[in-house]
């Protein structure tokens, strides 16, 4: 069976921390989409680790961490991550397996990402500049290179053909760059990555399922950044939702079990695009400060606002969320009361449905206010205000909340009664 963890907002919901916590209950932890645009933070024994491509089960003994075919890999970034982990005595060679079908991010993909963003001017997406868009474009355009290609005799030829195409494209942009040093680092990293196991993934993952192994699929980004259902065009270039687990790992939908949706107790977004419940005032500033809301990949300040229930409801629908986990509940303690966006108002009407055009439509958030709960102590009864907040969310979203996270540490988590995860 494959259970899924994914973000329901615009990314950075705390997926990495939850995956690390739950990884102990699974045999394989698998990334199925995205690439090094992701930054998943884990705090283990007081040490902070940020993972970009390696799944967040890597610190757990005896677990396989699998990078699926739907992921795009930058060899330089992946190698840096591996070296960081090995310096921490994590036996990566024993724990990491890569699908041969995962597409490669070339140095010129990163340059194209930067050139494309610069050309967009004020309309830029706010990409992480990791080459994600251009790499997925080459994948769907049937020009991409894959991990399995690196050991083939015509790899260099294929690389040069694609590079030439990119160099021609770059002439249109008139973007300045220095390719040679990145190219050398890229080829050096490719050589070293040959020492890590690469598999024909369809048989690997399906055999694991037939053998009764339990798989935890780890989403990157969030549902509102999905290429089809997010706030297009201010999205990433992959499907981030539960449906992508099947195409990103090579498994049938009948294997999907729990779909665990992660949401912060408030809301953040990095980069451009619509964010109806954003607070562009001192309250938003306070959320950023208290929540330490700065990007794990780019260090950019995250935009902050109150939780957005119309968007969460939409995300629950498209993912088939079976249970919710609320993170960063501790941060709201800094406020006496906090808001919840229950409806959007536009064209003179209130609704809880998202409009087709979120970019140009002026959406006013309708907020209700709740009292905050003070300190949450593990092993003690939940504060009444928090219980009421959870009940409100469960009723609105018609989905059970199974856990509440109350700090960045691995064990700062409260499992609620009758959580299916306790089974
Ligand atoms: P991800 O991309 O979804 O894995 O999330 P990020 O790692 O980008 O961002 C989440 C941030 O919140 C990280 O710095 C985490 O260490 C931190 N975090 C996760 N859960 C909690 C929580 O419950 N409370 C607090 N205070 N911090 C948390
Ligand atoms: P995790 O997995 C937050 C955002 C970027 C930008 C848009 C497109 O850590 O939650 P891209 O580089 O994909 O072309 O950027 O998507 N973005 C993320 N925001 N968390 C992420 O990942 C993100 N990955 C991409 O900021 O607005
Ligand atoms: Mg992140």
PDB file of C-alpha atoms in Angstrom, residues 7-294:
ATOM      1  CA  UNK A   7       1.110  19.981   0.990  1.00  0.00           C
ATOM      2  CA  UNK A   8      -2.321  21.584   0.628  1.00  0.00           C
ATOM      3  CA  UNK A   9      -1.195  25.210   0.349  1.00  0.00           C
ATOM      4  CA  UNK A  10       1.622  26.920  -1.606  1.00  0.00           C
ATOM      5  CA  UNK A  11       4.402  24.686  -0.255  1.00  0.00           C
ATOM      6  CA  UNK A  12       6.473  24.772   2.958  1.00  0.00           C
ATOM      7  CA  UNK A  13       3.663  23.319   5.069  1.00  0.00           C
ATOM      8  CA  UNK A  14       6.166  21.223   7.061  1.00  0.00           C
ATOM      9  CA  UNK A  15       5.999  18.087   4.893  1.00  0.00           C
ATOM     10  CA  UNK A  16       9.617  17.125   5.552  1.00  0.00           C
ATOM     11  CA  UNK A  17       9.194  17.108   9.311  1.00  0.00           C
ATOM     12  CA  UNK A  18       6.063  14.959   9.135  1.00  0.00           C
ATOM     13  CA  UNK A  19       7.615  12.509   6.644  1.00  0.00           C
ATOM     14  CA  UNK A  20      10.662  12.111   8.904  1.00  0.00           C
ATOM     15  CA  UNK A  21       8.368  11.433  11.873  1.00  0.00           C
ATOM     16  CA  UNK A  22       6.181   8.890  10.061  1.00  0.00           C
ATOM     17  CA  UNK A  23       8.995   7.222   8.087  1.00  0.00           C
ATOM     18  CA  UNK A  24       9.533   4.779  10.927  1.00  0.00           C
ATOM     19  CA  UNK A  25       6.217   3.099  10.078  1.00  0.00           C
ATOM     20  CA  UNK A  26       7.162   2.489   6.406  1.00  0.00           C
ATOM     21  CA  UNK A  27       9.716   0.499   4.375  1.00  0.00           C
ATOM     22  CA  UNK A  28      10.209   2.890   1.468  1.00  0.00           C
ATOM     23  CA  UNK A  29       9.958   6.687   1.386  1.00  0.00           C
ATOM     24  CA  UNK A  30       9.533   7.953  -2.172  1.00  0.00           C
ATOM     25  CA  UNK A  31       9.629  11.362  -3.843  1.00  0.00           C
ATOM     26  CA  UNK A  32       7.370  11.355  -6.936  1.00  0.00           C
ATOM     27  CA  UNK A  33       7.603  14.854  -8.462  1.00  0.00           C
ATOM     28  CA  UNK A  34       9.364  18.197  -8.307  1.00  0.00           C
ATOM     29  CA  UNK A  35      13.061  18.638  -7.848  1.00  0.00           C
ATOM     30  CA  UNK A  36      15.502  20.847  -5.968  1.00  0.00           C
ATOM     31  CA  UNK A  37      12.949  23.686  -5.908  1.00  0.00           C
ATOM     32  CA  UNK A  38      11.818  21.827  -2.773  1.00  0.00           C
ATOM     33  CA  UNK A  39      13.396  22.556   0.604  1.00  0.00           C
ATOM     34  CA  UNK A  40      12.282  20.156   3.329  1.00  0.00           C
ATOM     35  CA  UNK A  41      13.553  20.976   6.809  1.00  0.00           C
ATOM     36  CA  UNK A  42      14.204  18.388   9.509  1.00  0.00           C
ATOM     37  CA  UNK A  43      15.378  19.095  13.055  1.00  0.00           C
ATOM     38  CA  UNK A  44      17.048  16.006  14.465  1.00  0.00           C
ATOM     39  CA  UNK A  45      18.814  16.075  17.846  1.00  0.00           C
ATOM     40  CA  UNK A  46      18.968  19.853  17.649  1.00  0.00           C
ATOM     41  CA  UNK A  47      20.628  19.851  14.206  1.00  0.00           C
ATOM     42  CA  UNK A  48      18.835  21.403  11.251  1.00  0.00           C
ATOM     43  CA  UNK A  49      18.998  19.642   7.861  1.00  0.00           C
ATOM     44  CA  UNK A  50      17.433  20.885   4.606  1.00  0.00           C
ATOM     45  CA  UNK A  51      16.720  18.249   1.947  1.00  0.00           C
ATOM     46  CA  UNK A  52      16.048  19.195  -1.686  1.00  0.00           C
ATOM     47  CA  UNK A  53      16.010  15.954  -3.668  1.00  0.00           C
ATOM     48  CA  UNK A  54      16.675  13.193  -1.132  1.00  0.00           C
ATOM     49  CA  UNK A  55      13.481  11.922   0.543  1.00  0.00           C
ATOM     50  CA  UNK A  56      12.941  12.867   4.182  1.00  0.00           C
ATOM     51  CA  UNK A  57      13.221   9.287   5.469  1.00  0.00           C
ATOM     52  CA  UNK A  58      16.980   9.255   4.937  1.00  0.00           C
ATOM     53  CA  UNK A  59      17.784   9.610   8.658  1.00  0.00           C
ATOM     54  CA  UNK A  60      15.795   6.482   9.581  1.00  0.00           C
ATOM     55  CA  UNK A  61      17.746   3.258   9.883  1.00  0.00           C
ATOM     56  CA  UNK A  62      16.845   0.381   7.585  1.00  0.00           C
ATOM     57  CA  UNK A  63      14.610   2.441   5.271  1.00  0.00           C
ATOM     58  CA  UNK A  64      14.919   2.767   1.506  1.00  0.00           C
ATOM     59  CA  UNK A  65      14.646   6.303   0.149  1.00  0.00           C
ATOM     60  CA  UNK A  66      13.585   6.309  -3.459  1.00  0.00           C
ATOM     61  CA  UNK A  67      13.746   9.122  -6.025  1.00  0.00           C
ATOM     62  CA  UNK A  68      10.983   8.290  -8.502  1.00  0.00           C
ATOM     63  CA  UNK A  69      10.742   8.817 -12.249  1.00  0.00           C
ATOM     64  CA  UNK A  70       8.572  11.943 -11.827  1.00  0.00           C
ATOM     65  CA  UNK A  71      11.385  13.850 -10.101  1.00  0.00           C
ATOM     66  CA  UNK A  72      13.866  16.095 -11.920  1.00  0.00           C
ATOM     67  CA  UNK A  73      17.442  15.860 -10.664  1.00  0.00           C
ATOM     68  CA  UNK A  74      20.244  18.401 -10.618  1.00  0.00           C
ATOM     69  CA  UNK A  75      23.357  16.208 -10.159  1.00  0.00           C
ATOM     70  CA  UNK A  76      25.286  19.045  -8.504  1.00  0.00           C
ATOM     71  CA  UNK A  77      22.618  19.655  -5.863  1.00  0.00           C
ATOM     72  CA  UNK A  78      21.947  15.954  -5.288  1.00  0.00           C
ATOM     73  CA  UNK A  79      25.652  15.236  -4.816  1.00  0.00           C
ATOM     74  CA  UNK A  80      26.026  18.134  -2.340  1.00  0.00           C
ATOM     75  CA  UNK A  81      23.113  16.753  -0.353  1.00  0.00           C
ATOM     76  CA  UNK A  82      24.574  13.266  -0.346  1.00  0.00           C
ATOM     77  CA  UNK A  83      27.980  14.555   0.764  1.00  0.00           C
ATOM     78  CA  UNK A  84      26.383  16.568   3.585  1.00  0.00           C
ATOM     79  CA  UNK A  85      24.517  13.460   4.762  1.00  0.00           C
ATOM     80  CA  UNK A  86      27.587  11.243   4.558  1.00  0.00           C
ATOM     81  CA  UNK A  87      29.512  13.774   6.653  1.00  0.00           C
ATOM     82  CA  UNK A  88      26.788  13.254   9.276  1.00  0.00           C
ATOM     83  CA  UNK A  89      27.480   9.492   9.075  1.00  0.00           C
ATOM     84  CA  UNK A  90      24.244   8.717   7.232  1.00  0.00           C
ATOM     85  CA  UNK A  91      24.937   5.597   5.095  1.00  0.00           C
ATOM     86  CA  UNK A  92      23.402   7.035   1.923  1.00  0.00           C
ATOM     87  CA  UNK A  93      24.642   4.244  -0.373  1.00  0.00           C
ATOM     88  CA  UNK A  94      22.613   1.702   1.626  1.00  0.00           C
ATOM     89  CA  UNK A  95      19.494   3.844   1.808  1.00  0.00           C
ATOM     90  CA  UNK A  96      19.140   5.676  -1.528  1.00  0.00           C
ATOM     91  CA  UNK A  97      17.802   4.320  -4.846  1.00  0.00           C
ATOM     92  CA  UNK A  98      17.217   6.442  -7.958  1.00  0.00           C
ATOM     93  CA  UNK A  99      14.892   5.727 -10.876  1.00  0.00           C
ATOM     94  CA  UNK A 100      16.706   5.606 -14.221  1.00  0.00           C
ATOM     95  CA  UNK A 101      13.722   7.436 -15.694  1.00  0.00           C
ATOM     96  CA  UNK A 102      14.151  10.601 -13.592  1.00  0.00           C
ATOM     97  CA  UNK A 103      14.971  13.525 -15.891  1.00  0.00           C
ATOM     98  CA  UNK A 104      18.183  15.514 -15.566  1.00  0.00           C
ATOM     99  CA  UNK A 105      18.427  19.254 -14.987  1.00  0.00           C
ATOM    100  CA  UNK A 106      21.217  20.506 -17.256  1.00  0.00           C
ATOM    101  CA  UNK A 107      23.305  23.598 -16.455  1.00  0.00           C
ATOM    102  CA  UNK A 108      21.625  25.318 -19.423  1.00  0.00           C
ATOM    103  CA  UNK A 109      18.171  24.558 -17.966  1.00  0.00           C
ATOM    104  CA  UNK A 110      19.112  26.697 -14.953  1.00  0.00           C
ATOM    105  CA  UNK A 111      20.384  29.486 -17.191  1.00  0.00           C
ATOM    106  CA  UNK A 112      17.193  29.331 -19.276  1.00  0.00           C
ATOM    107  CA  UNK A 113      15.111  29.550 -16.086  1.00  0.00           C
ATOM    108  CA  UNK A 114      16.940  32.743 -15.083  1.00  0.00           C
ATOM    109  CA  UNK A 115      16.738  34.216 -18.597  1.00  0.00           C
ATOM    110  CA  UNK A 116      13.015  33.463 -18.888  1.00  0.00           C
ATOM    111  CA  UNK A 117      12.285  35.016 -15.495  1.00  0.00           C
ATOM    112  CA  UNK A 118      14.354  38.132 -16.275  1.00  0.00           C
ATOM    113  CA  UNK A 119      12.484  38.556 -19.583  1.00  0.00           C
ATOM    114  CA  UNK A 120       9.126  38.445 -17.787  1.00  0.00           C
ATOM    115  CA  UNK A 121      10.037  41.523 -15.717  1.00  0.00           C
ATOM    116  CA  UNK A 122       7.367  42.368 -13.153  1.00  0.00           C
ATOM    117  CA  UNK A 123       5.230  39.435 -14.363  1.00  0.00           C
ATOM    118  CA  UNK A 124       7.875  36.928 -13.238  1.00  0.00           C
ATOM    119  CA  UNK A 125       6.734  33.774 -11.472  1.00  0.00           C
ATOM    120  CA  UNK A 126       9.340  34.076  -8.722  1.00  0.00           C
ATOM    121  CA  UNK A 127      10.858  30.712  -9.693  1.00  0.00           C
ATOM    122  CA  UNK A 128      13.480  29.206  -7.415  1.00  0.00           C
ATOM    123  CA  UNK A 129      15.785  29.362 -10.503  1.00  0.00           C
ATOM    124  CA  UNK A 130      16.669  25.686 -10.176  1.00  0.00           C
ATOM    125  CA  UNK A 131      15.810  24.972 -13.821  1.00  0.00           C
ATOM    126  CA  UNK A 132      12.517  23.221 -13.032  1.00  0.00           C
ATOM    127  CA  UNK A 133      10.317  24.779 -15.756  1.00  0.00           C
ATOM    128  CA  UNK A 134      12.797  24.310 -18.645  1.00  0.00           C
ATOM    129  CA  UNK A 135      13.538  20.714 -17.569  1.00  0.00           C
ATOM    130  CA  UNK A 136       9.880  19.665 -17.471  1.00  0.00           C
ATOM    131  CA  UNK A 137       9.385  21.474 -20.805  1.00  0.00           C
ATOM    132  CA  UNK A 138      12.116  19.319 -22.345  1.00  0.00           C
ATOM    133  CA  UNK A 139      10.616  16.215 -20.727  1.00  0.00           C
ATOM    134  CA  UNK A 140       7.164  16.799 -22.240  1.00  0.00           C
ATOM    135  CA  UNK A 141       8.785  18.081 -25.450  1.00  0.00           C
ATOM    136  CA  UNK A 142      10.546  14.696 -25.641  1.00  0.00           C
ATOM    137  CA  UNK A 143      14.027  16.195 -25.641  1.00  0.00           C
ATOM    138  CA  UNK A 144      15.072  15.434 -22.070  1.00  0.00           C
ATOM    139  CA  UNK A 145      18.004  13.428 -20.732  1.00  0.00           C
ATOM    140  CA  UNK A 146      17.436  10.888 -17.980  1.00  0.00           C
ATOM    141  CA  UNK A 147      19.574   9.429 -15.213  1.00  0.00           C
ATOM    142  CA  UNK A 148      19.685   6.104 -17.074  1.00  0.00           C
ATOM    143  CA  UNK A 149      21.381   7.859 -19.993  1.00  0.00           C
ATOM    144  CA  UNK A 150      24.518   8.718 -18.035  1.00  0.00           C
ATOM    145  CA  UNK A 151      26.049   5.267 -18.523  1.00  0.00           C
ATOM    146  CA  UNK A 152      25.196   5.020 -22.206  1.00  0.00           C
ATOM    147  CA  UNK A 153      27.852   5.480 -24.864  1.00  0.00           C
ATOM    148  CA  UNK A 154      25.977   8.295 -26.642  1.00  0.00           C
ATOM    149  CA  UNK A 155      25.397  10.351 -23.475  1.00  0.00           C
ATOM    150  CA  UNK A 156      27.820  13.112 -24.425  1.00  0.00           C
ATOM    151  CA  UNK A 157      26.342  13.349 -27.899  1.00  0.00           C
ATOM    152  CA  UNK A 158      22.809  13.624 -26.491  1.00  0.00           C
ATOM    153  CA  UNK A 159      24.002  16.209 -23.972  1.00  0.00           C
ATOM    154  CA  UNK A 160      25.640  18.337 -26.672  1.00  0.00           C
ATOM    155  CA  UNK A 161      22.549  18.219 -28.903  1.00  0.00           C
ATOM    156  CA  UNK A 162      20.321  19.481 -26.108  1.00  0.00           C
ATOM    157  CA  UNK A 163      22.886  22.061 -24.980  1.00  0.00           C
ATOM    158  CA  UNK A 164      23.120  23.430 -28.540  1.00  0.00           C
ATOM    159  CA  UNK A 165      19.347  23.827 -28.645  1.00  0.00           C
ATOM    160  CA  UNK A 166      19.469  25.712 -25.351  1.00  0.00           C
ATOM    161  CA  UNK A 167      22.289  27.979 -26.522  1.00  0.00           C
ATOM    162  CA  UNK A 168      20.208  28.950 -29.548  1.00  0.00           C
ATOM    163  CA  UNK A 169      17.243  29.715 -27.315  1.00  0.00           C
ATOM    164  CA  UNK A 170      19.445  31.795 -25.048  1.00  0.00           C
ATOM    165  CA  UNK A 171      20.381  34.028 -27.992  1.00  0.00           C
ATOM    166  CA  UNK A 172      16.748  35.159 -28.135  1.00  0.00           C
ATOM    167  CA  UNK A 173      16.954  36.195 -24.491  1.00  0.00           C
ATOM    168  CA  UNK A 174      20.347  37.893 -24.841  1.00  0.00           C
ATOM    169  CA  UNK A 175      21.110  36.712 -21.329  1.00  0.00           C
ATOM    170  CA  UNK A 176      24.713  36.752 -20.090  1.00  0.00           C
ATOM    171  CA  UNK A 177      26.152  33.633 -18.493  1.00  0.00           C
ATOM    172  CA  UNK A 178      29.308  31.640 -17.874  1.00  0.00           C
ATOM    173  CA  UNK A 179      28.604  27.992 -18.611  1.00  0.00           C
ATOM    174  CA  UNK A 180      32.056  26.369 -18.411  1.00  0.00           C
ATOM    175  CA  UNK A 181      32.512  26.205 -14.592  1.00  0.00           C
ATOM    176  CA  UNK A 182      28.973  24.883 -13.940  1.00  0.00           C
ATOM    177  CA  UNK A 183      29.355  22.366 -16.754  1.00  0.00           C
ATOM    178  CA  UNK A 184      32.550  20.961 -15.234  1.00  0.00           C
ATOM    179  CA  UNK A 185      30.938  20.638 -11.798  1.00  0.00           C
ATOM    180  CA  UNK A 186      27.908  18.967 -13.433  1.00  0.00           C
ATOM    181  CA  UNK A 187      29.958  16.304 -15.211  1.00  0.00           C
ATOM    182  CA  UNK A 188      32.052  15.666 -12.063  1.00  0.00           C
ATOM    183  CA  UNK A 189      28.830  15.151 -10.083  1.00  0.00           C
ATOM    184  CA  UNK A 190      27.444  12.795 -12.751  1.00  0.00           C
ATOM    185  CA  UNK A 191      30.567  10.616 -12.424  1.00  0.00           C
ATOM    186  CA  UNK A 192      30.149  10.398  -8.639  1.00  0.00           C
ATOM    187  CA  UNK A 193      26.422   9.661  -8.861  1.00  0.00           C
ATOM    188  CA  UNK A 194      27.236   6.504 -10.817  1.00  0.00           C
ATOM    189  CA  UNK A 195      28.202   5.009  -7.434  1.00  0.00           C
ATOM    190  CA  UNK A 196      24.609   5.211  -6.179  1.00  0.00           C
ATOM    191  CA  UNK A 197      22.045   2.567  -7.093  1.00  0.00           C
ATOM    192  CA  UNK A 198      19.888   3.260 -10.139  1.00  0.00           C
ATOM    193  CA  UNK A 199      17.004   0.966 -11.040  1.00  0.00           C
ATOM    194  CA  UNK A 200      14.476   0.192 -13.724  1.00  0.00           C
ATOM    195  CA  UNK A 201      11.829   1.619 -11.512  1.00  0.00           C
ATOM    196  CA  UNK A 202       8.620  -0.071 -12.655  1.00  0.00           C
ATOM    197  CA  UNK A 203       9.811  -3.483 -11.495  1.00  0.00           C
ATOM    198  CA  UNK A 204      11.488  -2.157  -8.356  1.00  0.00           C
ATOM    199  CA  UNK A 205       8.422  -0.391  -6.982  1.00  0.00           C
ATOM    200  CA  UNK A 206       5.839  -2.966  -8.045  1.00  0.00           C
ATOM    201  CA  UNK A 207       7.883  -5.847  -6.660  1.00  0.00           C
ATOM    202  CA  UNK A 208       8.099  -3.967  -3.373  1.00  0.00           C
ATOM    203  CA  UNK A 209       4.300  -3.674  -3.354  1.00  0.00           C
ATOM    204  CA  UNK A 210       3.849  -7.361  -4.200  1.00  0.00           C
ATOM    205  CA  UNK A 211       6.204  -8.202  -1.327  1.00  0.00           C
ATOM    206  CA  UNK A 212       3.892  -6.296   1.018  1.00  0.00           C
ATOM    207  CA  UNK A 213       6.239  -3.358   1.615  1.00  0.00           C
ATOM    208  CA  UNK A 214       4.710  -0.159   2.955  1.00  0.00           C
ATOM    209  CA  UNK A 215       5.501   2.931   0.915  1.00  0.00           C
ATOM    210  CA  UNK A 216       5.193   6.575   1.962  1.00  0.00           C
ATOM    211  CA  UNK A 217       5.054   8.965  -1.001  1.00  0.00           C
ATOM    212  CA  UNK A 218       6.463  12.412  -0.134  1.00  0.00           C
ATOM    213  CA  UNK A 219       5.046  15.356  -2.063  1.00  0.00           C
ATOM    214  CA  UNK A 220       6.955  18.509  -2.846  1.00  0.00           C
ATOM    215  CA  UNK A 221       5.526  22.020  -3.300  1.00  0.00           C
ATOM    216  CA  UNK A 222       1.797  22.235  -2.598  1.00  0.00           C
ATOM    217  CA  UNK A 223      -1.565  21.740  -4.281  1.00  0.00           C
ATOM    218  CA  UNK A 224      -1.978  25.445  -5.044  1.00  0.00           C
ATOM    219  CA  UNK A 225       1.289  25.269  -7.040  1.00  0.00           C
ATOM    220  CA  UNK A 226       0.023  22.346  -9.166  1.00  0.00           C
ATOM    221  CA  UNK A 227       0.500  22.901 -12.905  1.00  0.00           C
ATOM    222  CA  UNK A 228      -3.151  22.069 -13.685  1.00  0.00           C
ATOM    223  CA  UNK A 229      -5.041  23.102 -10.572  1.00  0.00           C
ATOM    224  CA  UNK A 230      -2.875  25.760  -8.919  1.00  0.00           C
ATOM    225  CA  UNK A 231      -2.986  29.531  -9.347  1.00  0.00           C
ATOM    226  CA  UNK A 232      -1.819  29.310 -12.969  1.00  0.00           C
ATOM    227  CA  UNK A 233       0.513  30.644 -14.316  1.00  0.00           C
ATOM    228  CA  UNK A 234       2.012  31.279 -10.844  1.00  0.00           C
ATOM    229  CA  UNK A 235       2.673  27.602 -10.255  1.00  0.00           C
ATOM    230  CA  UNK A 236       5.466  25.073 -10.590  1.00  0.00           C
ATOM    231  CA  UNK A 237       5.851  22.813 -13.637  1.00  0.00           C
ATOM    232  CA  UNK A 238       4.734  19.477 -12.197  1.00  0.00           C
ATOM    233  CA  UNK A 239       1.524  17.969 -10.889  1.00  0.00           C
ATOM    234  CA  UNK A 240       1.878  18.140  -7.129  1.00  0.00           C
ATOM    235  CA  UNK A 241      -1.374  16.374  -6.209  1.00  0.00           C
ATOM    236  CA  UNK A 242      -2.123  12.772  -5.204  1.00  0.00           C
ATOM    237  CA  UNK A 243      -2.815  11.739  -8.825  1.00  0.00           C
ATOM    238  CA  UNK A 244       0.861  12.407  -9.591  1.00  0.00           C
ATOM    239  CA  UNK A 245       1.926   9.607  -7.238  1.00  0.00           C
ATOM    240  CA  UNK A 246       0.825   7.047  -9.854  1.00  0.00           C
ATOM    241  CA  UNK A 247       2.649   8.648 -12.783  1.00  0.00           C
ATOM    242  CA  UNK A 248       5.618   9.709 -10.659  1.00  0.00           C
ATOM    243  CA  UNK A 249       6.284   6.234  -9.261  1.00  0.00           C
ATOM    244  CA  UNK A 250       4.760   3.894 -11.842  1.00  0.00           C
ATOM    245  CA  UNK A 251       2.011   2.388  -9.686  1.00  0.00           C
ATOM    246  CA  UNK A 252      -1.715   1.845 -10.078  1.00  0.00           C
ATOM    247  CA  UNK A 253      -4.290   4.090  -8.315  1.00  0.00           C
ATOM    248  CA  UNK A 254      -5.653   0.990  -6.585  1.00  0.00           C
ATOM    249  CA  UNK A 255      -2.487   0.963  -4.464  1.00  0.00           C
ATOM    250  CA  UNK A 256      -3.135   4.378  -2.913  1.00  0.00           C
ATOM    251  CA  UNK A 257      -4.211   4.209   0.724  1.00  0.00           C
ATOM    252  CA  UNK A 258      -4.240   7.226   3.041  1.00  0.00           C
ATOM    253  CA  UNK A 259      -3.833  10.697   1.531  1.00  0.00           C
ATOM    254  CA  UNK A 260      -2.462  12.841   4.328  1.00  0.00           C
ATOM    255  CA  UNK A 261      -2.806  16.566   3.672  1.00  0.00           C
ATOM    256  CA  UNK A 262      -0.530  18.995   5.507  1.00  0.00           C
ATOM    257  CA  UNK A 263      -1.572  22.558   6.246  1.00  0.00           C
ATOM    258  CA  UNK A 264      -0.039  25.230   8.393  1.00  0.00           C
ATOM    259  CA  UNK A 265      -2.354  26.744  11.007  1.00  0.00           C
ATOM    260  CA  UNK A 266      -1.930  29.913   8.919  1.00  0.00           C
ATOM    261  CA  UNK A 267      -0.711  30.329   5.356  1.00  0.00           C
ATOM    262  CA  UNK A 268       2.423  31.332   3.435  1.00  0.00           C
ATOM    263  CA  UNK A 269       3.574  31.677  -0.139  1.00  0.00           C
ATOM    264  CA  UNK A 270       7.007  32.407  -1.701  1.00  0.00           C
ATOM    265  CA  UNK A 271       7.229  34.068  -5.089  1.00  0.00           C
ATOM    266  CA  UNK A 272       4.553  35.875  -7.104  1.00  0.00           C
ATOM    267  CA  UNK A 273       0.877  35.132  -7.654  1.00  0.00           C
ATOM    268  CA  UNK A 274      -2.520  35.293  -5.976  1.00  0.00           C
ATOM    269  CA  UNK A 275      -2.792  34.891  -2.200  1.00  0.00           C
ATOM    270  CA  UNK A 276      -6.262  36.112  -1.154  1.00  0.00           C
ATOM    271  CA  UNK A 277      -5.753  35.845   2.616  1.00  0.00           C
ATOM    272  CA  UNK A 278      -2.340  37.560   2.606  1.00  0.00           C
ATOM    273  CA  UNK A 279      -1.680  40.139   5.335  1.00  0.00           C
ATOM    274  CA  UNK A 280       0.497  42.925   4.009  1.00  0.00           C
ATOM    275  CA  UNK A 281       0.662  44.689   7.351  1.00  0.00           C
ATOM    276  CA  UNK A 282       2.317  44.357  10.757  1.00  0.00           C
ATOM    277  CA  UNK A 283       0.294  41.197  11.513  1.00  0.00           C
ATOM    278  CA  UNK A 284       1.796  39.552   8.420  1.00  0.00           C
ATOM    279  CA  UNK A 285       5.233  40.776   9.549  1.00  0.00           C
ATOM    280  CA  UNK A 286       4.649  39.256  12.961  1.00  0.00           C
ATOM    281  CA  UNK A 287       3.688  35.896  11.425  1.00  0.00           C
ATOM    282  CA  UNK A 288       6.889  35.962   9.365  1.00  0.00           C
ATOM    283  CA  UNK A 289       8.996  36.766  12.408  1.00  0.00           C
ATOM    284  CA  UNK A 290       7.374  34.321  14.827  1.00  0.00           C
ATOM    285  CA  UNK A 291       7.173  31.528  12.225  1.00  0.00           C
ATOM    286  CA  UNK A 292      10.702  32.212  10.889  1.00  0.00           C
ATOM    287  CA  UNK A 293       9.126  32.299   7.448  1.00  0.00           C
ATOM    288  CA  UNK A 294      12.106  32.465   5.125  1.00  0.00           C
TER     289      UNK A 294
END
